[in-house]
Each structure stands twice: as C-alpha cells, then as structure tokens.
Tab-separated table of C-alpha atoms in Angstrom:
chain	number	residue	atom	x	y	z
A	1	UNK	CA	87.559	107.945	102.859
A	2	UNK	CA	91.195	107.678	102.933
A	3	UNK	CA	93.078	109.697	100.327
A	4	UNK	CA	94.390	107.073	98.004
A	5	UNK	CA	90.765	104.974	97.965
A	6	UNK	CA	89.472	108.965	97.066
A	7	UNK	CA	91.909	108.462	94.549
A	8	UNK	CA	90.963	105.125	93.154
A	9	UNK	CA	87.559	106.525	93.184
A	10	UNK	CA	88.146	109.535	91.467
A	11	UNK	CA	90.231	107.553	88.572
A	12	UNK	CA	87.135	105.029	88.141
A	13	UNK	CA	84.521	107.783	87.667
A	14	UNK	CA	87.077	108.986	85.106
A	15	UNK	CA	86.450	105.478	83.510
A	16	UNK	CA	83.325	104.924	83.496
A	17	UNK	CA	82.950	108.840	81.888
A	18	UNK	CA	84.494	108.040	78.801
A	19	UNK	CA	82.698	104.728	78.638
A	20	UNK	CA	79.493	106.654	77.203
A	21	UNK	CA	81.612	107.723	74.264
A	22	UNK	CA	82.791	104.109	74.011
A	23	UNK	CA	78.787	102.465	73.882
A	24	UNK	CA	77.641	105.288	71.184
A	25	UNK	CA	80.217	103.970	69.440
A	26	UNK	CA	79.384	100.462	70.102
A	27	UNK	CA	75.655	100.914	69.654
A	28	UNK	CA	76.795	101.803	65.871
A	29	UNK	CA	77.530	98.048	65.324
A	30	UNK	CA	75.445	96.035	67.901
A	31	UNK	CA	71.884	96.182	68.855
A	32	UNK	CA	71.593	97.059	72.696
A	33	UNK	CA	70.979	94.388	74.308
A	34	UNK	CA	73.248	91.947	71.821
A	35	UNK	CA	76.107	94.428	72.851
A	36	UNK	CA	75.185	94.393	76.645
A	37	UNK	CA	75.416	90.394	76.392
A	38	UNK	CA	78.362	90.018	74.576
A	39	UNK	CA	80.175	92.795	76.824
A	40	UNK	CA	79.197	90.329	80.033
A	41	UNK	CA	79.981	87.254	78.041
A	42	UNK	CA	83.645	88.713	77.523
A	43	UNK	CA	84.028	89.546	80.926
A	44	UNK	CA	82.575	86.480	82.311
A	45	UNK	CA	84.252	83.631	80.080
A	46	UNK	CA	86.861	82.277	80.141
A	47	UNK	CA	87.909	84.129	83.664
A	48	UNK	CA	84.603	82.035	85.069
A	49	UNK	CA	86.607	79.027	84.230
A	50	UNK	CA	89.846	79.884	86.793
A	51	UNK	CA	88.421	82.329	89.512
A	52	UNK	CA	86.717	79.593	91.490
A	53	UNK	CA	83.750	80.068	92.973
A	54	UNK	CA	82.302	83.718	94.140
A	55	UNK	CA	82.946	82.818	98.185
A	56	UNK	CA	79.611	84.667	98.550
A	57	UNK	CA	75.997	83.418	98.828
A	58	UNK	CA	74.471	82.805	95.095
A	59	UNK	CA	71.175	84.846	95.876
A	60	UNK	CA	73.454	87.844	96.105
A	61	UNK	CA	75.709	86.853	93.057
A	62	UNK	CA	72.096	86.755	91.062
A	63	UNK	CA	70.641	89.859	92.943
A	64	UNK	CA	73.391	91.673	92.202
A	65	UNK	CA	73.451	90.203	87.931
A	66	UNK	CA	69.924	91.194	88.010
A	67	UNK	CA	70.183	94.728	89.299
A	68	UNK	CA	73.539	95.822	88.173
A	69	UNK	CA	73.938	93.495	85.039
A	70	UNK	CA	70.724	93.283	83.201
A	71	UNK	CA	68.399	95.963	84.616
A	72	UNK	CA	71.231	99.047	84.676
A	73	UNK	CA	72.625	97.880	81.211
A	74	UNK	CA	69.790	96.570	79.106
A	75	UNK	CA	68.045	99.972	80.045
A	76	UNK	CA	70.663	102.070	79.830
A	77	UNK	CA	71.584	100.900	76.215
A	78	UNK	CA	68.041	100.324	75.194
A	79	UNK	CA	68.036	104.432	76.031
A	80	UNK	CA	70.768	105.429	74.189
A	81	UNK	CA	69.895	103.489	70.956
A	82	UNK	CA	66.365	105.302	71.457
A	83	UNK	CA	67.793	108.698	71.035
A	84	UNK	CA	69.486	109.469	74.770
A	85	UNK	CA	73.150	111.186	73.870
A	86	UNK	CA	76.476	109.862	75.728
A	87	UNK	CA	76.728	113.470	77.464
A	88	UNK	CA	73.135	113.347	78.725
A	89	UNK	CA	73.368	109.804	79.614
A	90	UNK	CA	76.087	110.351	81.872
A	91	UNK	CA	74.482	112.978	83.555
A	92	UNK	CA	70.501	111.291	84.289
A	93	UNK	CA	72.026	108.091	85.547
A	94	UNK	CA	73.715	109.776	87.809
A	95	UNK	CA	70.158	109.496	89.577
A	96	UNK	CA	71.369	105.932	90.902
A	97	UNK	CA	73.210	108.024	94.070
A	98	UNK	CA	69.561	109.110	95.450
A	99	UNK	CA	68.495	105.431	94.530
A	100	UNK	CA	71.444	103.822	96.414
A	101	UNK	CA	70.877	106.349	99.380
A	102	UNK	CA	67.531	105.291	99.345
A	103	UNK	CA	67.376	101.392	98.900
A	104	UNK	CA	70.807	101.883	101.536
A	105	UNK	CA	68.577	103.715	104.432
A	106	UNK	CA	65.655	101.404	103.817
A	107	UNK	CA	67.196	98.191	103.187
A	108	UNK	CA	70.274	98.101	105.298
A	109	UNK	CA	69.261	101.021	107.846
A	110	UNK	CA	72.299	103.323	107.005
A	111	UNK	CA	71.938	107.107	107.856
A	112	UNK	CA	73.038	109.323	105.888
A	113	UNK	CA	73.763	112.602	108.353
A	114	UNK	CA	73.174	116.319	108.270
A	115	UNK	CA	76.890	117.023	106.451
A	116	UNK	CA	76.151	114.348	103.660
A	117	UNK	CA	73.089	115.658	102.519
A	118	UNK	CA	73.842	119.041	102.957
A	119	UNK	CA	77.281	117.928	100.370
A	120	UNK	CA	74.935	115.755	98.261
A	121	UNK	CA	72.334	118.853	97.920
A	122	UNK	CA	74.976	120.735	96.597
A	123	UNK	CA	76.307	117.928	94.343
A	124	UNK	CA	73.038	117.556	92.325
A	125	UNK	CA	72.761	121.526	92.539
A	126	UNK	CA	75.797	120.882	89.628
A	127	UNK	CA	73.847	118.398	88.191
A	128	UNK	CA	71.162	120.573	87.785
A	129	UNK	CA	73.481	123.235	85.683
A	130	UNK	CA	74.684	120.516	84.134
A	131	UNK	CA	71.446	119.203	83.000
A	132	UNK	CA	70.149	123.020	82.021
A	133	UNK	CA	72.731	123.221	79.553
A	134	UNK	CA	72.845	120.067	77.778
A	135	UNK	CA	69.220	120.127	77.532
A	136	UNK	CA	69.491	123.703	76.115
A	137	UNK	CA	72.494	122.898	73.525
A	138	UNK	CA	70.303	119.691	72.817
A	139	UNK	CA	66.341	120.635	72.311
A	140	UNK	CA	63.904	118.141	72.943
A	141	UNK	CA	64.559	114.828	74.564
A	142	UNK	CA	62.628	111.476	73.840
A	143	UNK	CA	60.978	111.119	76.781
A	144	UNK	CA	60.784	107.506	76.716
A	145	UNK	CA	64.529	107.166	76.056
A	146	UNK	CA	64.560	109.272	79.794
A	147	UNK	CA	62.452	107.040	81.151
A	148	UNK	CA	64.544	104.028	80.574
A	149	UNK	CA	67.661	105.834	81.606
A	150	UNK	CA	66.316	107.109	85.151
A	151	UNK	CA	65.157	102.932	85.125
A	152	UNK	CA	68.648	102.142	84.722
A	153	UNK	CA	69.786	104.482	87.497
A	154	UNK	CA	67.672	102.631	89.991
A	155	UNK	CA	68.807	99.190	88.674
A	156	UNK	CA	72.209	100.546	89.881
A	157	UNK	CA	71.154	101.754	93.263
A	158	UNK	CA	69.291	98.482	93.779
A	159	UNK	CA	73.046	96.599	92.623
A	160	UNK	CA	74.971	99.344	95.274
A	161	UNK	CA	72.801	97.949	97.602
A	162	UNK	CA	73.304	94.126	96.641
A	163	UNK	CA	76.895	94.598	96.573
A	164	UNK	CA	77.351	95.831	99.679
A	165	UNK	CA	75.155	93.409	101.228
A	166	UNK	CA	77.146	90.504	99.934
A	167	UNK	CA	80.449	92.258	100.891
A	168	UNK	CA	82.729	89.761	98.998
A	169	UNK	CA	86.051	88.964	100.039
A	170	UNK	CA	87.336	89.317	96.488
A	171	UNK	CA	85.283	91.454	94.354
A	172	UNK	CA	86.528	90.796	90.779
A	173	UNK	CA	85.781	87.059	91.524
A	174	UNK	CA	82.415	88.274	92.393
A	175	UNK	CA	81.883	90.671	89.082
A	176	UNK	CA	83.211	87.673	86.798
A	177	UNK	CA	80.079	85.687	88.512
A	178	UNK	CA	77.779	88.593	88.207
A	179	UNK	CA	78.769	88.666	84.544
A	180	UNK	CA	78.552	85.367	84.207
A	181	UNK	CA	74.644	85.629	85.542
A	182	UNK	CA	73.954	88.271	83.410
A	183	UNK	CA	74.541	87.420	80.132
A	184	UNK	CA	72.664	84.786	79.917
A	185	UNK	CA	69.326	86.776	80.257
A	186	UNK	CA	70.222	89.473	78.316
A	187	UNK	CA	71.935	86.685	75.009
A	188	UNK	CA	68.240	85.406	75.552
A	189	UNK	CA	66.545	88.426	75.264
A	190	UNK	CA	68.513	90.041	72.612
A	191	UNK	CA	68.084	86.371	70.339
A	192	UNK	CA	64.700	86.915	70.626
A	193	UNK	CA	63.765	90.123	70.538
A	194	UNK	CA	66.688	91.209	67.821
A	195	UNK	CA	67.890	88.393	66.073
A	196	UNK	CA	71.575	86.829	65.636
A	197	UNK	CA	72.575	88.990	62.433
A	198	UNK	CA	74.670	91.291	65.124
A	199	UNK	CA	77.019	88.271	65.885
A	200	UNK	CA	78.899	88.348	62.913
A	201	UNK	CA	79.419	91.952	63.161
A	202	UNK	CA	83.565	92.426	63.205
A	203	UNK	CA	84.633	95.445	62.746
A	204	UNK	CA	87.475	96.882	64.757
A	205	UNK	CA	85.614	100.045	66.425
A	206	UNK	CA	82.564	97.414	67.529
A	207	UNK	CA	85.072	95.053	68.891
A	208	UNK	CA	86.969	97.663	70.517
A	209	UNK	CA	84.025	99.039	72.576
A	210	UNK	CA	82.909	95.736	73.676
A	211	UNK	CA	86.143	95.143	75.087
A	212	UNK	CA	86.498	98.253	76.973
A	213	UNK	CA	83.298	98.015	78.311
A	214	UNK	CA	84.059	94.064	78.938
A	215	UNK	CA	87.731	94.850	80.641
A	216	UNK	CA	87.876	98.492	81.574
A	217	UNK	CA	84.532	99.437	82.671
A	218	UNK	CA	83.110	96.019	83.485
A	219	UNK	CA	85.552	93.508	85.579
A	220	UNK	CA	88.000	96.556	86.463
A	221	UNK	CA	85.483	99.155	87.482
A	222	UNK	CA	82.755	97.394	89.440
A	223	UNK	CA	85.628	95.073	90.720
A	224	UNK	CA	86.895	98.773	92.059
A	225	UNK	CA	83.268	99.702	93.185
A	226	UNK	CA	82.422	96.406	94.643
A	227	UNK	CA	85.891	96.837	96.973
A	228	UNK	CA	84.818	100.456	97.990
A	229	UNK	CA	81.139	99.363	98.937
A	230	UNK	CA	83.018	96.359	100.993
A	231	UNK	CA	84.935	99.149	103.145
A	232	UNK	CA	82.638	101.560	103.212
A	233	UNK	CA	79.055	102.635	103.761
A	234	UNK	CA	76.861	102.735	99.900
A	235	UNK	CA	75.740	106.495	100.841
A	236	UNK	CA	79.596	107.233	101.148
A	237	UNK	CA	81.080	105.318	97.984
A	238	UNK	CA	77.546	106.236	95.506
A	239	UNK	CA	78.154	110.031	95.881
A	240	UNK	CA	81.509	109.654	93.598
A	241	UNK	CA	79.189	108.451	90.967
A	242	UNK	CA	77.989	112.187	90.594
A	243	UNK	CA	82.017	112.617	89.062
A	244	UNK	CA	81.195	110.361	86.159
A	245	UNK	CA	79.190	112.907	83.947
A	246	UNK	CA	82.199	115.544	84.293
A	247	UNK	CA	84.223	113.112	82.806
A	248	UNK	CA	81.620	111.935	80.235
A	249	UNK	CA	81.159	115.690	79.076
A	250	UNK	CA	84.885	116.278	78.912
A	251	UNK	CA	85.309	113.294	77.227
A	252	UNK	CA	82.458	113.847	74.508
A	253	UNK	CA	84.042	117.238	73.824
A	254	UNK	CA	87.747	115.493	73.298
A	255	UNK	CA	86.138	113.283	70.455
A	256	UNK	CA	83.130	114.357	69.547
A	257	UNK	CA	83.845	118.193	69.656
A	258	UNK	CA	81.234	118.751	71.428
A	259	UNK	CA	81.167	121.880	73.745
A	260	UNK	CA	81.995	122.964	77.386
A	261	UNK	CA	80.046	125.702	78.380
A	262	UNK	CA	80.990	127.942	81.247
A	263	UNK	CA	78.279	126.897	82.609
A	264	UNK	CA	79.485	123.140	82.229
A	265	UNK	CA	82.321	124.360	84.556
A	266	UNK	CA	80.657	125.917	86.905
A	267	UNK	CA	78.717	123.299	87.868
A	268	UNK	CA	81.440	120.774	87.462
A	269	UNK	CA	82.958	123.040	90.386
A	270	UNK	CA	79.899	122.427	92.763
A	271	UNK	CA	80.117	118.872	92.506
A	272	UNK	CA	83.145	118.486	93.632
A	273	UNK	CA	82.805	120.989	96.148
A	274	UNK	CA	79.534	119.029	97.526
A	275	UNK	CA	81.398	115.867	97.479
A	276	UNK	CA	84.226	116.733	99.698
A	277	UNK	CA	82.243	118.131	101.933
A	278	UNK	CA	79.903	114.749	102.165
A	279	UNK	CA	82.491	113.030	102.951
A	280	UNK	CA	84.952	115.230	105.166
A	281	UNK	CA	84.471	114.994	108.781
A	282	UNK	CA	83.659	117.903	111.202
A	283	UNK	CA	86.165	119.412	113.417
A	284	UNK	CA	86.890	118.643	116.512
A	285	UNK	CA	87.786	120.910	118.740
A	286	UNK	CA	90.172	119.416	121.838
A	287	UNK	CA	89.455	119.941	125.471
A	288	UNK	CA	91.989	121.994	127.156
A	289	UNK	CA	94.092	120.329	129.531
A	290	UNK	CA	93.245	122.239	132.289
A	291	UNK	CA	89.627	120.734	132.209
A	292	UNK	CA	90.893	117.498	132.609
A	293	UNK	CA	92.792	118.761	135.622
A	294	UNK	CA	89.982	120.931	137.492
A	295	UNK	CA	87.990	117.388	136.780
A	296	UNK	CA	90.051	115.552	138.822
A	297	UNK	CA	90.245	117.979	141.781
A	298	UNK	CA	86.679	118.336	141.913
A	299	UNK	CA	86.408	114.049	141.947
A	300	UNK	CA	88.818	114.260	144.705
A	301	UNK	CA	87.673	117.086	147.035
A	302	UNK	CA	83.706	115.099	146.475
A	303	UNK	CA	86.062	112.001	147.989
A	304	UNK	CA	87.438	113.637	150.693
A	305	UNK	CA	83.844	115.304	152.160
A	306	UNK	CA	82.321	111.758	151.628
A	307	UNK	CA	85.099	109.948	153.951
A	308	UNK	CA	87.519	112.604	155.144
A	309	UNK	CA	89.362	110.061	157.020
A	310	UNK	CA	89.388	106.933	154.778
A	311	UNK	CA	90.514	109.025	151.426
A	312	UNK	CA	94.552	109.113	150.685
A	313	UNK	CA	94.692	110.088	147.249
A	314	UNK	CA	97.966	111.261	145.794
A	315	UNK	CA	98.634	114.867	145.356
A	316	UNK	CA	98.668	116.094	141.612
A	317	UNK	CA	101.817	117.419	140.706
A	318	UNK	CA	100.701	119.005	136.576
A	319	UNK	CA	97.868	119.357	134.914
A	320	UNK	CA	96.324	116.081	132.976
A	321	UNK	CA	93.369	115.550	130.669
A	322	UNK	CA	93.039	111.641	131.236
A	323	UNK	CA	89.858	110.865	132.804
A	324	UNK	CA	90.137	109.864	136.408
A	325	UNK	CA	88.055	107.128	138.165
C-alpha cells in the first residue's frame, strides 16, 4: 500500500475509533435500530437526490446495504444497548478482518500469503491482550450482547467482500445508495419493533451523534474504505480495521476516563507491528551483474559448438545483466 493511502487508512481507523464513544452516546437518546435508520436516512437523503445513479449493478448496491448497512449496524447497536461497552465493542468487531479474509479467499479466490498471516497472527496476538484486559477491568460480559457483536463483524466481512466485488468507480455515490437501501429496512424494523416515540427526540448530544455517524463515519469513512477495497485486495485493506479498537480505547479514556493499561500499550504495539509486516513486501535481493554476463558467454560459446561456422556474434566489451536471446 502506498504511503499516503497507509495514511488515509490509518486516519479512518482513527474515525471510526472514536465513533463507539459517539453511538454510547447516541444510544442514550435513540433506540438501536431507530438510531441506525435515521443515521442512514441522513446520509442517504437529500445527497440521493444529486449523486445520480450508483454506476454499479443494483444487486451489489443491495448486497452491500444488506451486509454492511443493516446486518453490521442493527447488530452492532442492538449489542451495545444490550450491555456491550464502546471499548469492548471496538475490539470484538474487529473479528470482521478474519471474516473478510475468509468470505475474500472463498468468494473471490484471493490468497492471502505466508507474510500476511504470519503479520495478521501477530495482529490479533494484540487483540488478544487487548481483550484480556478489558475483560479483566470489566467482569462479566452478556454473552448474548457478544453474540450479536461477533454477528455484526461478519455482516462487515460479508460487505468487504460486496464492496470489492462491485468495485465502483465513485464510492461515495455508491455509500449514499447503500444508505439509501438500508434505511429503509432498518425505519421498518425499528417502527415495528420499537415504536415512533424516538423521533421526536431533539436534544443536541442525540443529534450530534447521528450526524457524525451519518457524515463522518458513514458517507466519509466507507466512501474511504470502499476506494481502498477498489485498489486493493480485501485481505490487504481489512487488516487496518484491527487499528480501530486502539483508537476506540484511547478515545474512551479521553472522555470517559477510562483507563490505559500497560498492557493496553503493549498490545497496541503488536498490532501495528503485525500490520506492517502484512503488508510490507519481502526483499529482493539483485543479481550481480556479472551473472548476467557469464550468462551470455555461456549462450554464446553453446552457439558457436552448435554451428562453428555460421555463428558471428559480437564480442562483449563489459559486463551486462540484460537477458540475452
């Protein structure tokens, strides 16, 4: 990956980190999945209106609302309303990277290579710290609140997958359409299963969230994410993901006080160190010139016992390492 797109991926993971402190806060004024509709709703309309059309086949546009919009969000909110902390959050659905590496190898037959896994192994060794010590500072864990976010991790994976399928030409065209696709089924749901009171909720922190998640996480990130899986391969871009709960942790700490651990550091450190070496390349080590050069003496002196008399070829006056014919 090229060092400003590392960049631009780096910055979005910071993003979408603080965007777990920005739902709990949400969640304290909207029901889940009344939240998760109006945050697609905002990003969707009026922008649906101007954009045109999404230049890529519809089944993708609602494959990818399906997956990314309502499976990933109506669980992953659902979760954190059932007792499922920002920090925590950040952390299990970081799962989606072994979903997207997954759903990638099966679906679009991408290999994933000795070096990434190796990186990746070492990436979710951090995650494992990670998850030892929020767990510990945190006691027990609904385990139906887990189960819902590790559902919304492979609703992601399953949307990586979309996404880079459909490749679109302009992805924030193509995340106002996946909005647009996804709101309706979760403004459905949410009327039915938890009423319209939530609508006339106004207060400046609710509104606030929604439109972070709506602008900032929503159109701007996956518009971000969608471009990265359109360049590259979904087992190189989902890896960055694992960057998200580093940010979320730091982020609950800023404004919710709550504490960084040495530990929290630690294994902060491991994922990035498994994530650079994913996605570095090995070295190569050149071929000396001389090589080249015995190369071509050996082609010629097989020429000249093969037709001793018919073979002119040109003496060589340095040493080269282009190949010879």
């Amino acid at each position: 990956m090229r060092p400003r797109h590392l960049a631009l991926a780096v910055g979005l993971a910071a993003v979408w980190g603080f965007n777990f402190v920005v739902m709990e806060a949400g969640l304290r004024h909207y029901p889940p999945l009344m939240y998760a509709a109006l945050r697609f709703l905002l990003a969707a309309f009026p922008a649906v209106l101007v954009v045109g059309g999404p230049r890529v086949p519809w089944r993708w546009v609602l494959a990818t609302g399906a997956t990314l919009g309502v499976a990933q969000y109506g669980l992953l909110l659902l979760g954190m309303r059932a007792g499922m902390p920002a920090g925590l959050t950040s952390l299990v659905l970081q799962v989606q990277a072994v979903f997207t590496a997954l759903f990638a190898t099966v679906l679009l037959r991408e290999r994933l290579g000795r070096r990434r896994v190796i990186g990746m192994a070492v990436a979710f060794a951090g995650l494992g710290l990670i998850a030892a010590g929020v767990v510990a500072r945190s006691g027990a864990i609904p385990f139906g609140a887990f189960l819902l976010c590790v559902g919304a991790a492979a609703g992601w994976g399953a949307g990586n997958v979309a996404t880079r399928r459909a490749a679109p030409p302009d992805s924030l065209r193509f995340m106002v359409w996946v909005s647009a696709v996804s709101a309706g089924p979760l403004l459905l749901l949410a009327l039915v299963t938890e009423g319209a009171s939530s609508l006339t909720s106004f207060t400046a922190e609710g509104v606030g969230a929604v439109m972070y998640t709506a602008f900032l996480s929503t159109l701007g990130g996956f518009g971000v994410w969608g471009w990265l899986l359109a360049r590259y391969n979904a087992s190189v871009v989902a890896p960055y993901s694992l960057l998200v709960p580093v940010f979320g942790l730091a982020s609950a700490a800023l404004v919710t006080g709550e504490p960084v651990s040495p530990v929290t550091v630690a294994a902060g450190g491991l994922i990035l160190a498994g994530l650079l070496y994913a996605n570095s390349r090995p070295r190569v080590v050149p071929t000396p010139p001389e090589h080249g050069y015995l190369r071509a003496l050996a082609v010629q002196a097989r020429a000249r016992r093969a037709a001793p008399d018919a073979v002119r070829l040109p003496p060589l006056s340095a040493p080269t390492d282009r190949p010879t014919r």
